[in-house]
Amino acid sequence: MSLWFDVARISAGVNVALLLALVWVWGRNYAQFRSKHALGLAMFGVFLLGENAFALYIYLVDPTLSAWFASEAVPPIAWRGMMALHVLQTAGLLFLVWITWD
């Protein structure tokens, strides 16, 4: 198993946790204020949460794809790209969490 795979899986898991927190706050804000802005943020969070949850499913649960991703069949350049996307997303979500809770 490659380092890139591990970093991508961990980042996707962290993204799911961060998005659950953000969707909870944004959903609560929408319920309280009924603003379109809060609804838009909550919907954005739900869609991004779905994408990251699906990535985790592929990486960890799906019998065919998880075995393929864990093997050396995936070129390292592809893993570096996937890992970079997940890590950049984690950085962006950390910033959103910081400004949301501030």
Coordinates of C-alpha atoms in Angstrom, one line a residue:
M1 CA 0.0 0.0 0.0
S2 CA 1.4 3.4 -0.9
L3 CA 1.8 6.4 1.2
W4 CA -0.3 8.4 -1.3
F5 CA -3.3 6.0 -0.7
D6 CA -3.0 6.4 3.1
V7 CA -2.9 10.2 2.9
A8 CA -5.8 10.3 0.5
R9 CA -7.9 8.1 2.8
I10 CA -7.1 10.0 5.9
S11 CA -7.8 13.3 4.2
A12 CA -11.1 12.1 2.9
G13 CA -12.0 10.9 6.5
V14 CA -11.1 14.2 8.0
N15 CA -13.1 16.0 5.3
V16 CA -16.2 13.9 6.2
A17 CA -15.8 14.9 9.9
L18 CA -15.3 18.6 9.1
L19 CA -18.2 18.6 6.7
L20 CA -20.5 17.0 9.2
A21 CA -19.7 19.8 11.7
L22 CA -20.1 22.5 9.0
V23 CA -23.4 21.1 7.8
W24 CA -24.7 21.0 11.3
V25 CA -23.8 24.6 12.0
W26 CA -25.1 25.9 8.6
G27 CA -28.3 23.8 8.9
R28 CA -28.9 25.2 12.4
N29 CA -28.3 28.7 11.1
Y30 CA -30.8 28.1 8.3
A31 CA -33.4 26.8 10.7
Q32 CA -33.0 29.8 12.9
F33 CA -32.6 32.7 10.4
R34 CA -34.2 31.2 7.2
S35 CA -31.5 32.9 5.0
K36 CA -30.8 31.8 1.5
H37 CA -27.1 32.2 2.3
A38 CA -27.2 29.6 5.1
L39 CA -29.3 27.3 2.9
G40 CA -26.8 27.6 0.1
L41 CA -23.9 26.8 2.5
A42 CA -25.7 23.8 3.9
M43 CA -26.5 22.4 0.5
F44 CA -22.9 22.9 -0.6
G45 CA -21.8 21.1 2.5
V46 CA -24.2 18.2 1.9
F47 CA -23.0 17.7 -1.7
L48 CA -19.4 17.9 -0.7
L49 CA -20.1 15.5 2.1
G50 CA -21.6 13.1 -0.3
E51 CA -18.5 13.2 -2.6
N52 CA -16.1 12.6 0.3
A53 CA -18.3 9.8 1.8
F54 CA -18.4 8.1 -1.6
A55 CA -14.6 8.5 -1.9
L56 CA -14.2 6.8 1.5
Y57 CA -16.6 4.0 0.4
I58 CA -14.5 3.4 -2.7
Y59 CA -11.2 3.5 -0.8
L60 CA -12.3 1.3 2.2
V61 CA -15.5 -0.7 1.5
D62 CA -16.1 -1.5 -2.2
P63 CA -14.5 -5.0 -2.7
T64 CA -13.3 -4.4 -6.2
L65 CA -12.1 -0.8 -6.1
S66 CA -10.6 -0.9 -2.7
A67 CA -8.5 -3.9 -3.6
W68 CA -7.4 -2.2 -6.9
F69 CA -6.6 1.1 -5.1
A70 CA -4.6 -0.7 -2.4
S71 CA -2.5 -2.6 -5.1
E72 CA 0.4 -1.2 -7.0
A73 CA -1.7 -1.1 -10.2
V74 CA -2.6 2.6 -9.7
P75 CA 0.3 4.7 -11.1
P76 CA 1.9 6.9 -8.4
I77 CA 1.2 10.1 -10.4
A78 CA -2.5 9.3 -10.1
W79 CA -2.2 8.9 -6.4
R80 CA -0.3 12.1 -6.0
G81 CA -3.1 13.9 -7.8
M82 CA -5.8 12.3 -5.8
M83 CA -3.9 13.0 -2.5
A84 CA -3.3 16.6 -3.5
L85 CA -7.0 17.2 -4.2
H86 CA -8.0 15.6 -0.9
V87 CA -5.4 17.5 1.1
L88 CA -6.2 20.9 -0.6
Q89 CA -9.9 20.2 0.2
T90 CA -9.0 19.5 3.8
A91 CA -7.1 22.8 4.0
G92 CA -10.0 24.7 2.6
L93 CA -12.5 23.0 5.0
L94 CA -10.2 23.8 8.0
F95 CA -10.3 27.4 7.0
L96 CA -14.1 27.3 6.6
V97 CA -14.5 25.7 10.1
W98 CA -12.2 28.3 11.6
I99 CA -14.2 31.2 10.1
T100 CA -17.6 29.6 10.8
W101 CA -16.8 29.0 14.5
D102 CA -15.1 32.4 15.0

